[in-house]
Short mmCIF file of C-alpha atoms in Angstrom, two decimals:
data_model
loop_
_atom_site.label_atom_id
_atom_site.label_comp_id
_atom_site.label_asym_id
_atom_site.label_seq_id
_atom_site.Cartn_x
_atom_site.Cartn_y
_atom_site.Cartn_z
CA MET A 1 13.66 -30.39 144.13
CA VAL A 2 14.28 -26.96 142.04
CA LEU A 3 18.18 -26.79 141.43
CA LYS A 4 19.25 -22.93 142.38
CA ILE A 5 21.73 -21.18 140.54
CA LYS A 6 22.71 -19.19 143.30
CA ASN A 7 23.56 -22.01 145.92
CA LEU A 8 25.98 -23.26 142.84
CA GLU A 9 27.96 -19.54 142.38
CA SER A 10 31.48 -21.55 143.13
CA TYR A 11 30.52 -24.83 141.43
CA GLN A 12 29.44 -22.35 137.76
CA ARG A 13 32.96 -20.42 138.36
CA ILE A 14 34.74 -24.26 138.13
CA LEU A 15 32.57 -24.71 135.17
CA ASP A 16 33.83 -21.10 133.61
CA LYS A 17 37.78 -21.79 134.47
CA LEU A 18 37.22 -25.20 132.47
CA GLU A 19 36.29 -23.82 129.57
CA ALA A 20 39.11 -21.39 129.56
CA PHE A 21 41.34 -24.15 130.21
CA THR A 22 39.67 -25.64 127.13
CA SER A 23 40.18 -22.61 124.64
CA ARG A 24 43.55 -22.27 125.71
CA TYR A 25 43.84 -26.15 125.08
CA TYR A 26 42.66 -25.66 121.38
CA LYS A 27 45.14 -21.87 121.05
CA ARG A 28 48.08 -24.21 121.89
CA ARG A 29 46.98 -26.77 119.33
CA LEU A 30 46.53 -24.10 116.65
CA VAL A 31 49.65 -22.39 117.41
CA LYS A 32 51.18 -25.71 117.12
CA GLY A 33 49.35 -26.84 114.37
CA LEU A 34 50.22 -23.22 111.94
CA PHE A 35 54.04 -24.02 112.52
CA LEU A 36 54.01 -27.76 111.76
CA PHE A 37 51.76 -26.90 108.82
CA LEU A 38 54.65 -24.30 107.74
CA PHE A 39 57.36 -26.80 108.44
CA LEU A 40 55.49 -30.21 106.66
CA GLY A 41 53.87 -27.63 103.91
CA GLY A 42 57.49 -26.03 103.26
CA LEU A 43 59.39 -29.61 102.90
CA SER A 44 55.98 -30.84 100.67
CA PHE A 45 56.93 -27.46 98.36
CA LEU A 46 60.61 -28.21 98.34
CA PHE A 47 60.32 -31.74 97.62
CA ILE A 48 57.88 -31.08 94.58
CA GLY A 49 59.90 -28.32 93.61
CA GLY A 50 62.73 -30.33 93.53
CA LEU A 51 62.08 -33.25 91.47
CA GLU A 52 60.30 -31.32 88.61
CA TYR A 53 64.02 -29.14 88.78
CA LEU A 54 66.37 -32.05 88.72
CA LEU A 55 63.96 -34.29 86.73
CA TRP A 56 62.54 -32.62 83.83
CA LEU A 57 58.81 -34.66 84.28
CA ASP A 58 56.54 -35.59 81.67
CA SER A 59 52.85 -34.28 81.37
CA ARG A 60 51.49 -37.43 83.16
CA PHE A 61 54.15 -37.16 86.64
CA ARG A 62 53.73 -33.66 86.41
CA SER A 63 49.99 -33.87 86.84
CA VAL A 64 50.59 -36.72 89.71
CA LEU A 65 52.95 -34.25 91.36
CA LEU A 66 50.31 -31.16 91.38
CA VAL A 67 47.47 -33.35 92.54
CA ALA A 68 49.49 -35.20 95.54
CA GLY A 69 50.50 -31.67 96.77
CA ILE A 70 46.91 -30.02 96.85
CA VAL A 71 45.64 -33.33 98.56
CA LEU A 72 48.83 -33.31 101.03
CA LEU A 73 48.51 -29.88 101.95
CA GLY A 74 44.42 -30.02 102.57
CA PHE A 75 44.92 -32.69 104.57
CA LEU A 76 47.76 -30.79 106.76
CA PHE A 77 45.34 -27.66 106.63
CA VAL A 78 42.31 -29.43 107.81
CA SER A 79 44.49 -31.42 110.47
CA TYR A 80 46.45 -28.70 111.89
CA ILE A 81 44.62 -25.35 111.61
CA LEU A 82 40.96 -25.95 110.44
CA LEU A 83 40.20 -28.34 113.50
CA PRO A 84 41.11 -26.54 116.38
CA VAL A 85 39.58 -23.28 114.34
CA ALA A 86 36.19 -25.48 114.66
CA HIS A 87 36.73 -26.68 118.52
CA LEU A 88 37.69 -22.94 119.70
CA LEU A 89 34.07 -21.83 117.83
CA ARG A 90 32.85 -24.39 119.05
CA LEU A 91 31.66 -25.43 115.73
CA ARG A 92 32.88 -28.98 116.36
CA ARG A 93 32.51 -31.15 120.22
CA GLY A 94 35.90 -30.82 122.09
CA LEU A 95 36.89 -32.04 125.23
CA THR A 96 34.36 -32.81 127.86
CA HIS A 97 34.82 -31.14 130.94
CA LYS A 98 36.04 -34.86 132.66
CA GLU A 99 38.27 -35.16 129.41
CA GLY A 100 39.72 -31.39 130.82
CA SER A 101 39.91 -32.65 133.95
CA ARG A 102 42.04 -35.12 133.68
CA LEU A 103 44.71 -32.92 131.63
CA ILE A 104 44.64 -30.66 134.50
CA GLY A 105 45.22 -33.42 136.80
CA MET A 106 48.18 -34.41 134.77
CA HIS A 107 49.78 -30.95 135.57
CA PHE A 108 48.25 -30.40 139.19
CA PRO A 109 48.09 -34.22 140.83
CA GLU A 110 46.63 -33.26 144.09
CA VAL A 111 43.50 -32.20 142.43
CA SER A 112 43.34 -34.63 139.76
CA ASP A 113 40.58 -36.82 141.45
CA LYS A 114 38.97 -34.35 143.62
CA LEU A 115 38.37 -32.04 140.01
CA TYR A 116 36.77 -35.01 138.89
CA ASN A 117 34.89 -36.69 141.45
CA LEU A 118 33.56 -33.08 141.56
CA LEU A 119 31.63 -33.11 138.00
CA GLU A 120 31.07 -37.30 138.74
CA LEU A 121 29.25 -35.99 141.86
CA ALA A 122 27.33 -32.70 139.92
CA ASP A 123 26.07 -35.54 137.15
CA ASN A 124 24.19 -37.05 140.06
CA THR A 125 20.10 -37.05 139.69
CA ASP A 126 19.80 -36.79 143.42
CA ARG A 127 19.71 -32.73 143.98
CA SER A 128 18.85 -32.63 147.54
CA GLU A 129 20.33 -30.24 149.89
CA LEU A 130 22.77 -32.07 151.05
CA LEU A 131 24.41 -32.71 147.82
CA LEU A 132 23.99 -29.05 146.38
CA ALA A 133 26.21 -28.31 149.87
CA SER A 134 28.69 -31.03 149.17
CA ILE A 135 29.42 -29.57 145.49
CA GLU A 136 29.25 -26.00 146.71
CA GLN A 137 31.91 -27.08 149.19
CA ARG A 138 34.22 -29.00 146.93
CA SER A 139 34.04 -26.22 144.54
CA LYS A 140 34.93 -23.25 146.98
CA ASP A 141 38.34 -26.01 147.80
CA LEU A 142 39.32 -26.12 144.58
CA SER A 143 38.38 -22.44 143.01
CA PRO A 144 41.77 -21.16 143.70
CA VAL A 145 43.53 -23.77 141.59
CA PRO A 146 44.73 -21.80 138.18
CA PHE A 147 43.50 -24.44 135.48
CA GLN A 148 44.64 -22.27 132.49
CA LEU A 149 48.57 -22.55 133.59
CA ALA A 150 47.79 -26.58 132.80
CA VAL A 151 48.18 -25.17 129.31
CA GLN A 152 51.82 -24.29 128.62
CA MET A 153 51.72 -21.80 125.32
CA LYS A 154 55.75 -21.92 125.57
CA GLU A 155 55.81 -25.47 124.30
CA ALA A 156 53.90 -24.39 121.14
CA TYR A 157 56.18 -21.98 120.19
CA LYS A 158 58.80 -24.33 120.28
CA TYR A 159 57.74 -25.60 117.12
CA SER A 160 58.65 -22.28 115.26
CA LYS A 161 62.15 -23.77 115.03
CA TYR A 162 60.53 -26.27 112.42
CA ALA A 163 58.81 -23.90 110.21
CA LEU A 164 62.07 -21.55 109.74
CA LEU A 165 63.61 -24.76 108.26
CA PRO A 166 61.92 -24.44 104.77
CA LEU A 167 62.44 -20.98 104.82
CA ALA A 168 66.33 -21.39 105.42
CA ILE A 169 66.59 -24.34 102.37
CA ILE A 170 64.61 -21.36 100.56
CA GLY A 171 66.87 -19.03 100.96
CA LEU A 172 69.94 -21.12 100.05
CA ILE A 173 68.52 -21.69 97.18
CA TRP A 174 68.34 -18.47 96.00
CA LEU A 175 71.72 -17.42 97.21
CA SER A 176 73.41 -20.21 95.39
CA GLY A 177 71.40 -18.52 92.12
CA ASN A 178 69.44 -21.32 91.00
CA GLY A 179 66.15 -19.39 92.62
CA LEU A 180 64.23 -18.33 89.87
CA GLU A 181 65.10 -21.69 87.63
CA PHE A 182 63.07 -23.67 91.02
CA ILE A 183 60.49 -20.93 91.17
CA ASN A 184 59.88 -22.15 87.16
CA SER A 185 60.10 -26.08 88.44
CA TYR A 186 56.73 -24.92 90.04
CA LYS A 187 54.97 -23.06 86.83
CA ARG A 188 55.93 -26.33 84.75
CA VAL A 189 53.85 -28.15 87.42
CA VAL A 190 50.86 -26.40 87.47
CA ASN A 191 50.88 -26.03 83.81
CA TYR A 192 51.40 -30.04 83.40
CA ASP A 193 49.29 -30.13 80.10
CA LEU A 194 52.31 -28.07 78.53
CA ALA A 195 55.22 -29.39 77.27
CA TYR A 196 58.36 -28.22 78.16
CA GLU A 197 62.05 -28.79 77.12
CA PRO A 198 64.98 -28.89 79.15
CA PRO A 199 67.81 -26.08 78.40
CA ALA A 200 70.31 -26.98 75.96
CA PRO A 201 73.56 -28.14 78.61
CA PHE A 202 75.32 -25.07 77.02
CA SER A 203 74.96 -21.93 75.42
CA PHE A 204 76.72 -19.45 72.70
CA GLU A 205 78.51 -16.32 73.19
CA LEU A 206 79.67 -13.99 70.62
CA LEU A 207 83.23 -12.15 71.39
CA THR A 208 83.21 -10.52 68.25
CA ALA A 209 81.74 -7.12 68.89
CA ASP A 210 81.41 -5.90 64.92
CA LEU A 211 79.67 -8.31 62.38
CA ARG A 212 79.96 -6.39 59.62
CA VAL A 213 82.73 -6.72 56.95
CA ARG A 214 82.94 -6.69 53.34
CA GLU A 215 81.76 -9.63 51.20
CA ASP A 216 85.28 -10.33 49.93
CA GLN A 217 87.34 -10.26 53.05
CA PRO A 218 88.33 -12.65 55.21
CA PHE A 219 85.90 -12.77 58.70
CA ILE A 220 87.05 -14.66 61.83
CA LEU A 221 83.73 -14.94 64.42
CA LYS A 222 84.77 -15.58 67.77
CA LEU A 223 82.80 -17.17 70.30
CA ARG A 224 82.79 -19.23 73.28
CA THR A 225 80.34 -22.24 74.77
CA PRO A 226 79.76 -21.45 78.60
CA GLY A 227 78.07 -24.95 80.04
CA GLU A 228 78.36 -28.06 81.59
CA VAL A 229 79.48 -29.68 78.25
CA GLN A 230 81.41 -28.47 75.72
CA PRO A 231 79.90 -29.27 71.80
CA ASP A 232 82.84 -30.93 69.21
CA GLN A 233 81.98 -28.47 66.70
CA VAL A 234 80.27 -25.20 65.51
CA ARG A 235 78.81 -24.66 62.15
CA LEU A 236 77.61 -21.13 61.25
CA VAL A 237 74.68 -21.12 58.98
CA LEU A 238 74.56 -18.24 56.26
CA GLU A 239 70.95 -16.87 55.10
#
């Protein structure tokens, strides 16, 4: 018997609603994944930068940090962003209608078995008039159920607070006055093949403004050495 589409309009609407549910499901996964990517990626960014900032690693360890960071960010991007996008664009197989019906049934327990049984019934190869009539009637009974409401988008936006955490830490680092030094640590990781020396623990600051003096006159040179440590002695090398 030839299956007439016009006799299954209600069932087709059920399938359309299932497709809309699936799209909303992966949109929620994408939004959630975006926040998790920013959160975990930001923590990785801070960890790599902080490690180099504190330890001034050699070229070999900096290259390991660079490769590990790229691999980790790539994994997070594929898992949390690329895969949901691929499902949304139908480039990758996603939820089947029956899998979607199980998820919908978790939100609407009263229709769980009805929806799944409808899909089972539609898979029956027996295309009798009685079967088609049963499919259409059950589809009409399920038509008022808003399947899309089984996906709560607000649950995904709850993860936005995690994405703000790395930004807050970066802001605190910048306010502490160590922002430029922290950024420079990433430059050393990217340019892992270059040699870098950590800065001296103190610096020289001249306090004497006028450095001109007659050769036969005494001259007092005043300076200070701000820093974490103080040198035992200071030497002046002329010419």
